[in-house]
mmCIF file of C-alpha atoms in Angstrom:
data_model
loop_
_atom_site.group_PDB
_atom_site.id
_atom_site.type_symbol
_atom_site.label_atom_id
_atom_site.label_comp_id
_atom_site.label_asym_id
_atom_site.label_seq_id
_atom_site.Cartn_x
_atom_site.Cartn_y
_atom_site.Cartn_z
ATOM 1 C CA MET A 1 75.678 93.184 94.004
ATOM 2 C CA THR A 2 74.358 96.666 94.768
ATOM 3 C CA PHE A 3 73.620 97.995 98.249
ATOM 4 C CA SER A 4 71.334 100.747 99.530
ATOM 5 C CA HIS A 5 74.227 102.034 101.623
ATOM 6 C CA ASP A 6 77.916 101.292 101.127
ATOM 7 C CA ALA A 7 80.513 103.784 102.329
ATOM 8 C CA LEU A 8 83.747 104.329 104.215
ATOM 9 C CA ILE A 9 82.972 105.488 107.750
ATOM 10 C CA PHE A 10 86.448 105.841 109.299
ATOM 11 C CA THR A 11 89.836 106.428 107.666
ATOM 12 C CA PRO A 12 93.429 107.137 108.768
ATOM 13 C CA ALA A 13 92.725 110.884 108.627
ATOM 14 C CA ASP A 14 90.114 110.435 111.373
ATOM 15 C CA VAL A 15 92.683 109.213 113.932
ATOM 16 C CA ASP A 16 94.197 111.825 116.268
ATOM 17 C CA LEU A 17 97.643 110.489 117.085
ATOM 18 C CA THR A 18 98.114 113.064 119.846
ATOM 19 C CA LYS A 19 95.661 110.846 121.760
ATOM 20 C CA SER A 20 97.316 107.563 120.778
ATOM 21 C CA PRO A 21 98.569 105.197 123.509
ATOM 22 C CA LEU A 22 102.007 105.701 121.920
ATOM 23 C CA ALA A 23 101.924 109.519 122.074
ATOM 24 C CA GLY A 24 105.072 110.830 123.720
ATOM 25 C CA LYS A 25 106.389 107.307 124.286
ATOM 26 C CA VAL A 26 108.191 106.621 120.992
ATOM 27 C CA ASP A 27 111.294 108.537 120.011
ATOM 28 C CA ALA A 28 110.335 108.736 116.329
ATOM 29 C CA GLU A 29 107.630 110.201 114.118
ATOM 30 C CA THR A 30 104.692 107.889 113.456
ATOM 31 C CA TYR A 31 101.674 107.956 111.149
ATOM 32 C CA VAL A 32 98.501 105.913 110.651
ATOM 33 C CA LEU A 33 99.203 103.198 108.104
ATOM 34 C CA GLY A 34 95.617 101.962 108.396
ATOM 35 C CA ALA A 35 92.440 102.270 110.470
ATOM 36 C CA PHE A 36 90.631 99.101 109.464
ATOM 37 C CA ASN A 37 89.205 95.623 110.224
ATOM 38 C CA PRO A 38 86.694 96.812 112.836
ATOM 39 C CA GLY A 39 84.932 94.471 115.216
ATOM 40 C CA MET A 40 81.337 95.641 115.630
ATOM 41 C CA THR A 41 78.500 95.337 118.132
ATOM 42 C CA ARG A 42 75.453 97.267 119.280
ATOM 43 C CA LEU A 43 75.697 99.227 122.528
ATOM 44 C CA ALA A 44 73.001 99.440 125.190
ATOM 45 C CA ASN A 45 72.073 102.938 123.950
ATOM 46 C CA GLY A 46 71.280 101.550 120.483
ATOM 47 C CA ASN A 47 74.356 102.970 118.791
ATOM 48 C CA LEU A 48 76.920 100.814 117.036
ATOM 49 C CA LEU A 49 80.471 100.386 118.259
ATOM 50 C CA LEU A 50 83.398 99.758 115.947
ATOM 51 C CA MET A 51 86.586 98.464 117.542
ATOM 52 C CA VAL A 52 88.986 99.783 114.907
ATOM 53 C CA ARG A 53 92.456 98.377 114.395
ATOM 54 C CA VAL A 54 94.875 101.298 114.175
ATOM 55 C CA ALA A 55 98.219 100.349 112.632
ATOM 56 C CA GLU A 56 100.610 103.066 113.783
ATOM 57 C CA ALA A 57 103.801 102.968 111.729
ATOM 58 C CA LEU A 58 107.197 104.588 111.746
ATOM 59 C CA ARG A 59 107.352 107.445 109.261
ATOM 60 C CA THR A 60 111.003 106.646 108.475
ATOM 61 C CA PRO A 61 111.682 103.030 109.465
ATOM 62 C CA ILE A 62 115.094 102.922 107.752
ATOM 63 C CA GLN A 63 117.827 105.095 109.203
ATOM 64 C CA ASP A 64 121.608 104.722 109.508
ATOM 65 C CA GLN A 65 121.630 101.427 107.567
ATOM 66 C CA HIS A 66 119.156 99.877 110.005
ATOM 67 C CA ILE A 67 115.426 99.140 109.837
ATOM 68 C CA HIS A 68 113.420 99.676 113.003
ATOM 69 C CA ALA A 69 110.473 97.963 114.647
ATOM 70 C CA ILE A 70 108.194 99.324 117.395
ATOM 71 C CA ARG A 71 107.863 97.015 120.385
ATOM 72 C CA TRP A 72 105.834 97.244 123.591
ATOM 73 C CA PHE A 73 108.006 96.582 126.632
ATOM 74 C CA ASP A 74 107.160 96.730 130.325
ATOM 75 C CA GLY A 75 104.391 99.308 129.920
ATOM 76 C CA GLY A 76 106.275 101.465 127.410
ATOM 77 C CA TYR A 77 107.526 101.316 123.836
ATOM 78 C CA CYS A 78 110.991 100.939 122.326
ATOM 79 C CA LEU A 79 112.588 100.766 118.892
ATOM 80 C CA ASP A 80 114.568 97.717 117.793
ATOM 81 C CA ALA A 81 117.211 98.271 115.105
ATOM 82 C CA TRP A 82 118.126 95.557 112.597
ATOM 83 C CA PRO A 83 121.086 95.866 110.173
ATOM 84 C CA LEU A 84 119.796 96.060 106.606
ATOM 85 C CA GLU A 85 122.081 93.266 105.402
ATOM 86 C CA TYR A 86 120.181 90.813 107.626
ATOM 87 C CA VAL A 87 116.687 91.562 106.300
ATOM 88 C CA ASP A 88 114.515 91.790 103.187
ATOM 89 C CA THR A 89 112.700 95.143 103.087
ATOM 90 C CA ALA A 90 110.688 94.699 99.860
ATOM 91 C CA ASP A 91 107.390 95.181 101.747
ATOM 92 C CA PRO A 92 107.289 98.540 103.599
ATOM 93 C CA ARG A 93 104.908 97.150 106.250
ATOM 94 C CA LYS A 94 107.275 94.457 107.439
ATOM 95 C CA PHE A 95 110.699 92.946 106.949
ATOM 96 C CA MET A 96 111.795 89.356 106.635
ATOM 97 C CA MET A 97 114.910 87.900 108.241
ATOM 98 C CA ARG A 98 117.332 86.436 105.736
ATOM 99 C CA ALA A 99 118.778 82.911 106.055
ATOM 100 C CA ALA A 100 116.627 82.073 109.082
ATOM 101 C CA GLY A 101 115.718 78.582 107.857
ATOM 102 C CA TRP A 102 111.989 79.392 108.128
ATOM 103 C CA LYS A 103 109.874 82.514 107.789
ATOM 104 C CA ILE A 104 110.663 85.081 110.490
ATOM 105 C CA MET A 105 109.494 88.655 110.217
ATOM 106 C CA ALA A 106 109.059 91.883 112.161
ATOM 107 C CA LEU A 107 106.785 94.877 111.631
ATOM 108 C CA THR A 108 107.411 98.562 111.016
ATOM 109 C CA SER A 109 104.073 99.314 112.735
ATOM 110 C CA ILE A 110 102.277 98.333 115.907
ATOM 111 C CA SER A 111 98.498 97.916 116.176
ATOM 112 C CA TRP A 112 96.090 98.972 118.916
ATOM 113 C CA LEU A 113 92.293 99.077 119.094
ATOM 114 C CA LEU A 114 90.234 102.274 119.044
ATOM 115 C CA PRO A 115 86.525 102.260 120.024
ATOM 116 C CA VAL A 116 84.524 104.382 117.557
ATOM 117 C CA GLU A 117 80.835 104.922 118.323
ATOM 118 C CA LEU A 118 78.468 105.282 115.363
ATOM 119 C CA ASN A 119 74.802 106.166 115.180
ATOM 120 C CA ALA A 120 72.328 103.268 115.131
ATOM 121 C CA ALA A 121 72.356 103.041 111.322
ATOM 122 C CA GLY A 122 76.140 103.055 111.027
ATOM 123 C CA THR A 123 76.180 106.137 108.826
ATOM 124 C CA ARG A 124 77.744 108.727 111.152
ATOM 125 C CA VAL A 125 80.509 108.861 113.773
ATOM 126 C CA GLU A 126 79.130 110.009 117.121
ATOM 127 C CA GLN A 127 82.194 109.758 119.357
ATOM 128 C CA VAL A 128 85.741 108.400 119.325
ATOM 129 C CA HIS A 129 86.592 106.913 122.732
ATOM 130 C CA TYR A 130 90.355 107.447 122.968
ATOM 131 C CA ASP A 131 90.163 106.981 126.738
ATOM 132 C CA LYS A 132 88.896 103.409 126.148
ATOM 133 C CA ALA A 133 91.585 102.381 123.635
ATOM 134 C CA VAL A 134 93.011 98.871 123.926
ATOM 135 C CA PRO A 135 96.824 98.878 123.525
ATOM 136 C CA PRO A 136 99.260 95.992 124.092
ATOM 137 C CA ARG A 137 99.448 95.023 127.770
ATOM 138 C CA ALA A 138 101.439 91.790 127.917
ATOM 139 C CA PRO A 139 104.645 90.337 126.415
ATOM 140 C CA TYR A 140 102.605 88.111 124.100
ATOM 141 C CA GLN A 141 101.194 91.325 122.546
ATOM 142 C CA CYS A 142 104.476 93.204 122.189
ATOM 143 C CA TYR A 143 104.082 93.670 118.417
ATOM 144 C CA GLY A 144 100.407 94.610 118.621
ATOM 145 C CA VAL A 145 96.725 93.779 119.102
ATOM 146 C CA GLU A 146 94.890 93.176 115.833
ATOM 147 C CA ASP A 147 91.549 92.423 114.146
ATOM 148 C CA ALA A 148 88.911 92.422 116.904
ATOM 149 C CA ARG A 149 85.720 90.405 116.600
ATOM 150 C CA ILE A 150 82.929 91.096 119.107
ATOM 151 C CA SER A 151 80.096 88.747 120.095
ATOM 152 C CA LYS A 152 77.378 89.300 122.674
ATOM 153 C CA VAL A 153 76.436 86.104 124.481
ATOM 154 C CA GLY A 154 74.085 86.030 127.465
ATOM 155 C CA GLY A 155 74.377 89.748 128.177
ATOM 156 C CA ARG A 156 78.196 89.709 128.138
ATOM 157 C CA TYR A 157 80.446 91.020 125.379
ATOM 158 C CA LEU A 158 83.282 88.740 124.224
ATOM 159 C CA MET A 159 86.043 90.167 122.033
ATOM 160 C CA THR A 160 88.668 88.010 120.369
ATOM 161 C CA THR A 161 91.834 89.601 119.018
ATOM 162 C CA CYS A 162 95.033 88.475 117.374
ATOM 163 C CA SER A 163 98.047 89.153 119.609
ATOM 164 C CA VAL A 164 101.455 89.321 117.958
ATOM 165 C CA SER A 165 104.846 88.630 119.533
ATOM 166 C CA PRO A 166 108.005 86.538 119.074
ATOM 167 C CA GLU A 167 106.561 84.166 121.683
ATOM 168 C CA ARG A 168 103.564 83.255 119.514
ATOM 169 C CA HIS A 169 100.929 84.556 117.109
ATOM 170 C CA SER A 170 97.886 83.808 119.224
ATOM 171 C CA THR A 171 94.216 84.574 119.848
ATOM 172 C CA THR A 172 93.389 86.475 123.027
ATOM 173 C CA LEU A 173 90.050 87.088 124.721
ATOM 174 C CA TYR A 174 88.655 90.246 126.295
ATOM 175 C CA THR A 175 85.347 90.470 128.173
ATOM 176 C CA SER A 176 83.104 93.419 129.013
ATOM 177 C CA ASP A 177 79.714 94.284 130.433
ATOM 178 C CA ASN A 178 79.325 97.389 128.242
ATOM 179 C CA ALA A 179 81.661 96.888 125.213
ATOM 180 C CA LEU A 180 83.714 99.920 126.242
ATOM 181 C CA ASP A 181 85.600 98.783 129.344
ATOM 182 C CA TRP A 182 87.473 95.584 128.518
ATOM 183 C CA THR A 183 89.208 93.005 130.708
ATOM 184 C CA LEU A 184 92.024 90.978 129.155
ATOM 185 C CA GLU A 185 91.386 87.316 129.985
ATOM 186 C CA GLY A 186 94.550 86.035 128.269
ATOM 187 C CA ILE A 187 95.436 83.620 125.476
ATOM 188 C CA VAL A 188 92.658 81.229 124.422
ATOM 189 C CA LEU A 189 94.110 79.774 121.196
ATOM 190 C CA ASP A 190 97.800 79.090 120.677
ATOM 191 C CA HIS A 191 100.269 79.903 117.914
ATOM 192 C CA GLN A 192 98.863 80.726 114.457
ATOM 193 C CA ASN A 193 95.276 79.862 115.321
ATOM 194 C CA LYS A 194 93.459 83.096 114.529
ATOM 195 C CA ASP A 195 90.292 84.562 112.995
ATOM 196 C CA MET A 196 88.412 83.225 116.035
ATOM 197 C CA LEU A 197 84.712 84.111 115.889
ATOM 198 C CA ILE A 198 82.480 83.245 118.834
ATOM 199 C CA PHE A 199 78.900 82.374 117.893
ATOM 200 C CA GLU A 200 76.367 84.854 119.293
ATOM 201 C CA GLY A 201 74.569 82.250 121.356
ATOM 202 C CA LEU A 202 75.101 78.854 122.968
ATOM 203 C CA ILE A 203 74.719 75.526 121.169
ATOM 204 C CA GLY A 204 73.775 72.621 123.401
ATOM 205 C CA GLY A 205 74.714 74.707 126.441
ATOM 206 C CA LYS A 206 78.253 75.380 125.147
ATOM 207 C CA TYR A 207 80.044 78.296 123.571
ATOM 208 C CA PHE A 208 81.045 77.633 119.967
ATOM 209 C CA ALA A 209 83.614 79.373 117.796
ATOM 210 C CA GLN A 210 84.999 79.292 114.314
ATOM 211 C CA THR A 211 88.801 79.104 114.198
ATOM 212 C CA ARG A 212 91.406 79.120 111.445
ATOM 213 C CA PRO A 213 94.713 77.360 112.194
ATOM 214 C CA LEU A 214 97.548 78.117 109.798
ATOM 215 C CA GLY A 215 100.580 76.134 108.773
ATOM 216 C CA ASP A 216 102.945 75.329 105.924
ATOM 217 C CA LEU A 217 101.810 71.732 105.403
ATOM 218 C CA TYR A 218 98.427 70.238 104.501
ATOM 219 C CA PHE A 219 97.546 66.703 103.407
ATOM 220 C CA ALA A 220 95.854 66.100 100.071
ATOM 221 C CA TYR A 221 92.259 65.046 99.669
ATOM 222 C CA PRO A 222 91.766 61.986 97.424
ATOM 223 C CA PRO A 223 91.669 62.527 93.653
ATOM 224 C CA GLY A 224 88.242 63.720 92.564
ATOM 225 C CA SER A 225 87.304 65.081 95.991
ATOM 226 C CA GLU A 226 85.069 68.160 96.079
ATOM 227 C CA TRP A 227 87.436 69.722 98.659
ATOM 228 C CA ARG A 228 90.744 71.521 98.252
ATOM 229 C CA ALA A 229 93.465 71.043 100.868
ATOM 230 C CA GLY A 230 94.636 74.204 102.614
ATOM 231 C CA PRO A 231 93.532 76.756 105.213
ATOM 232 C CA SER A 232 89.916 76.216 106.236
ATOM 233 C CA ILE A 233 87.461 77.296 108.913
ATOM 234 C CA ASN A 234 87.386 74.891 111.843
ATOM 235 C CA LEU A 235 85.148 74.749 114.910
ATOM 236 C CA ALA A 236 85.709 74.525 118.661
ATOM 237 C CA SER A 237 83.492 74.422 121.743
ATOM 238 C CA SER A 238 83.936 75.596 125.324
ATOM 239 C CA PRO A 239 82.091 75.435 128.652
ATOM 240 C CA ASP A 240 83.245 78.941 129.650
ATOM 241 C CA ALA A 241 84.675 80.746 126.571
ATOM 242 C CA LEU A 242 88.169 80.292 128.035
ATOM 243 C CA HIS A 243 88.992 76.608 127.521
ATOM 244 C CA TRP A 244 88.387 75.383 123.976
ATOM 245 C CA LYS A 245 88.176 71.873 122.493
ATOM 246 C CA PRO A 246 88.453 71.442 118.713
ATOM 247 C CA TYR A 247 85.296 70.024 117.139
ATOM 248 C CA ASP A 248 85.713 66.575 115.626
ATOM 249 C CA LYS A 249 83.965 67.476 112.358
ATOM 250 C CA PRO A 250 85.351 69.967 109.805
ATOM 251 C CA GLY A 251 83.750 73.353 109.306
ATOM 252 C CA ILE A 252 83.710 75.375 106.085
ATOM 253 C CA ARG A 253 86.263 74.074 103.577
ATOM 254 C CA PRO A 254 87.563 75.348 100.218
ATOM 255 C CA HIS A 255 85.949 73.749 97.189
ATOM 256 C CA ALA A 256 88.200 72.138 94.601
ATOM 257 C CA ALA A 257 86.165 73.576 91.727
ATOM 258 C CA THR A 258 87.293 77.183 92.262
ATOM 259 C CA MET A 259 90.447 79.081 93.105
ATOM 260 C CA ALA A 260 88.449 82.085 94.370
ATOM 261 C CA THR A 261 88.309 80.528 97.838
ATOM 262 C CA ALA A 262 91.581 78.594 97.750
ATOM 263 C CA ARG A 263 92.326 80.159 101.143
ATOM 264 C CA MET A 264 89.609 81.085 103.593
ATOM 265 C CA GLY A 265 89.023 82.318 107.097
ATOM 266 C CA GLY A 266 86.298 83.630 109.356
ATOM 267 C CA GLY A 267 84.815 87.072 108.897
ATOM 268 C CA ALA A 268 81.966 88.190 111.146
ATOM 269 C CA PRO A 269 80.849 86.228 114.242
ATOM 270 C CA PRO A 270 77.980 83.904 113.265
ATOM 271 C CA ILE A 271 74.530 85.216 114.215
ATOM 272 C CA LEU A 272 71.373 83.158 114.675
ATOM 273 C CA THR A 273 68.562 83.562 112.145
ATOM 274 C CA PRO A 274 65.247 81.661 111.978
ATOM 275 C CA GLU A 275 66.898 79.250 109.509
ATOM 276 C CA GLY A 276 70.251 78.738 111.235
ATOM 277 C CA TRP A 277 73.587 80.442 111.879
ATOM 278 C CA LEU A 278 74.554 83.038 109.276
ATOM 279 C CA SER A 279 78.328 83.035 108.760
ATOM 280 C CA LEU A 280 80.167 85.656 106.702
ATOM 281 C CA TRP A 281 83.698 84.576 105.816
ATOM 282 C CA HIS A 282 86.522 85.586 103.512
ATOM 283 C CA GLY A 283 87.834 83.698 100.531
ATOM 284 C CA VAL A 284 91.218 84.508 99.032
ATOM 285 C CA GLU A 285 92.084 83.982 95.390
ATOM 286 C CA PRO A 286 95.864 83.716 94.847
ATOM 287 C CA ALA A 287 97.082 86.815 92.988
ATOM 288 C CA GLY A 288 99.711 89.477 93.491
ATOM 289 C CA VAL A 289 101.268 90.018 96.913
ATOM 290 C CA VAL A 290 98.418 89.033 99.242
ATOM 291 C CA GLY A 291 95.666 87.751 96.946
ATOM 292 C CA ILE A 292 92.128 88.944 96.193
ATOM 293 C CA TYR A 293 89.957 88.999 99.329
ATOM 294 C CA ARG A 294 86.174 88.712 98.985
ATOM 295 C CA THR A 295 83.333 88.129 101.465
ATOM 296 C CA TYR A 296 81.140 85.027 101.110
ATOM 297 C CA TRP A 297 78.336 83.582 103.221
ATOM 298 C CA SER A 298 77.080 80.231 104.464
ATOM 299 C CA LEU A 299 74.042 79.215 106.501
ATOM 300 C CA LEU A 300 74.891 76.637 109.180
ATOM 301 C CA ASP A 301 72.669 74.200 111.082
ATOM 302 C CA ARG A 302 71.596 75.697 114.421
ATOM 303 C CA ASP A 303 72.366 72.477 116.349
ATOM 304 C CA ASP A 304 75.450 71.275 114.440
ATOM 305 C CA PRO A 305 77.352 74.169 112.802
ATOM 306 C CA SER A 306 79.564 71.744 110.871
ATOM 307 C CA VAL A 307 76.549 71.198 108.604
ATOM 308 C CA VAL A 308 76.265 73.790 105.819
ATOM 309 C CA LEU A 309 72.615 74.186 104.861
ATOM 310 C CA ARG A 310 73.068 76.760 102.142
ATOM 311 C CA THR A 311 75.816 78.872 100.607
ATOM 312 C CA ALA A 312 76.526 80.879 97.467
ATOM 313 C CA ASP A 313 79.362 80.592 94.971
ATOM 314 C CA ALA A 314 79.225 84.288 94.094
ATOM 315 C CA PRO A 315 80.819 86.722 96.535
ATOM 316 C CA LEU A 316 78.574 88.825 98.740
ATOM 317 C CA ILE A 317 80.949 91.802 99.035
ATOM 318 C CA GLU A 318 83.970 92.677 96.917
ATOM 319 C CA ALA A 319 86.558 95.434 97.172
ATOM 320 C CA ASN A 320 85.215 98.714 95.780
ATOM 321 C CA ALA A 321 87.880 100.938 94.222
ATOM 322 C CA ALA A 322 85.455 103.868 94.006
ATOM 323 C CA LEU A 323 85.284 104.006 97.804
ATOM 324 C CA THR A 324 89.030 104.373 98.223
ATOM 325 C CA ASP A 325 89.672 106.658 95.253
ATOM 326 C CA ARG A 326 90.014 109.693 97.542
ATOM 327 C CA LEU A 327 92.608 107.760 99.550
ATOM 328 C CA LYS A 328 94.640 106.517 96.597
ATOM 329 C CA ASP A 329 97.779 108.335 97.765
ATOM 330 C CA LEU A 330 97.681 106.272 100.981
ATOM 331 C CA MET A 331 96.991 102.900 99.436
ATOM 332 C CA TYR A 332 99.505 100.069 99.489
ATOM 333 C CA LEU A 333 97.092 97.193 98.692
ATOM 334 C CA ASP A 334 94.042 96.735 96.514
ATOM 335 C CA ASN A 335 91.419 94.035 95.909
ATOM 336 C CA VAL A 336 91.009 93.445 99.639
ATOM 337 C CA VAL A 337 87.787 93.556 101.638
ATOM 338 C CA PHE A 338 87.911 91.870 105.044
ATOM 339 C CA THR A 339 84.543 91.601 106.809
ATOM 340 C CA THR A 340 84.690 91.646 110.605
ATOM 341 C CA GLY A 341 81.224 92.441 112.000
ATOM 342 C CA ILE A 342 77.474 92.115 111.459
ATOM 343 C CA VAL A 343 74.361 93.334 113.300
ATOM 344 C CA ASP A 344 70.646 92.905 112.600
ATOM 345 C CA ALA A 345 68.843 96.073 111.454
ATOM 346 C CA GLY A 346 65.358 94.817 110.605
ATOM 347 C CA ASP A 347 65.023 94.202 106.879
ATOM 348 C CA HIS A 348 68.792 94.303 106.387
ATOM 349 C CA TYR A 349 72.076 93.587 108.102
ATOM 350 C CA ILE A 350 74.706 96.212 108.817
ATOM 351 C CA VAL A 351 78.070 94.726 107.857
ATOM 352 C CA ALA A 352 81.442 96.184 108.885
ATOM 353 C CA SER A 353 84.605 95.479 106.910
ATOM 354 C CA GLY A 354 88.158 96.621 106.484
ATOM 355 C CA GLU A 355 88.752 98.027 103.004
ATOM 356 C CA ALA A 356 92.231 97.662 101.463
ATOM 357 C CA ASP A 357 93.817 97.273 104.911
ATOM 358 C CA LEU A 358 93.296 101.033 105.090
ATOM 359 C CA ALA A 359 89.814 102.120 106.214
ATOM 360 C CA CYS A 360 86.515 100.974 107.737
ATOM 361 C CA ARG A 361 83.583 100.254 105.454
ATOM 362 C CA VAL A 362 79.905 99.913 106.400
ATOM 363 C CA THR A 363 77.516 98.116 104.049
ATOM 364 C CA TRP A 364 73.777 97.503 104.322
ATOM 365 C CA VAL A 365 73.009 94.020 103.001
ATOM 366 C CA ALA A 366 69.356 93.142 102.405
ATOM 367 C CA LYS A 367 68.214 89.937 104.097
ATOM 368 C CA ALA A 368 66.841 88.828 100.735
ATOM 369 C CA ALA A 369 70.455 88.384 99.587
ATOM 370 C CA PHE A 370 70.604 85.195 101.664
ATOM 371 C CA GLY A 371 67.433 83.640 100.269
#
């Protein structure tokens, strides 16, 4: 598919680490591993806001036969050292503990959120709000705050994030009246339930959200079923956006006929159109280290979002190597586009994505693409 506008809008080179929440608080040199996966909304002044995930990494994580992790602690930051013989360091972004009995890992980076204000069309950076950055603030965020999604419901902005810690890998909620000053409300979904996207409007007087629980065990569908067992997009409802009940019916599930969406998860918060809720989500085809990530879409019933009215087998957005060619010396992944935001712009939608876990991408998608 071709787009009238499709470009990177924010990259690691655009982050000023002298203004980072970690500046002067970590006794080691850091760099920007990625500035990506931006939540997006429209501000009261008409401009767009990207809430960019900045992954700030140790320049030299391995020293003196130890690998180091950055950890938030009691309002500051510290470095934890792990003997190399205890870990697998094949992936420079993380390390796995050996002989743990189950998967246990730590990170060589820590993520925080940076508000970046764009013009109304999403084609130019107007201001970077370092003074409004969202760093870790609680023990359940000690390894970082990741992958914001922003919804505006009833005049209030709701931002879900993934919070990472040894305690749990959870979803946390922030609220705001202006999308710049955020209040941390706490954990709303427990361990390994992430990619939480709050619908931009109530359904039957309740808040609704897409969720994506993870795990190592799934039960098989019967032989000949149209569905494939594995990670899928579930639903939950809430009276107040804080207390969530899982929906009894399944949401969007992987189809057995294709491997392109063998894994899936939410992308942009669903928005209401005249025909129903438009949901952009990611499908992952198993390949290489992390798989091939593509963006797909589904149209959901406005009164019962478990009902899929229309969808497309072909991807809406795919990774674009031409966009990241100038950043090829920084790349550590390819074939990854991870959509995280959408706003209405008249005859088209402005879609925000993370490209290659490295940079922020803005794409104009014509409304006719969903016909």
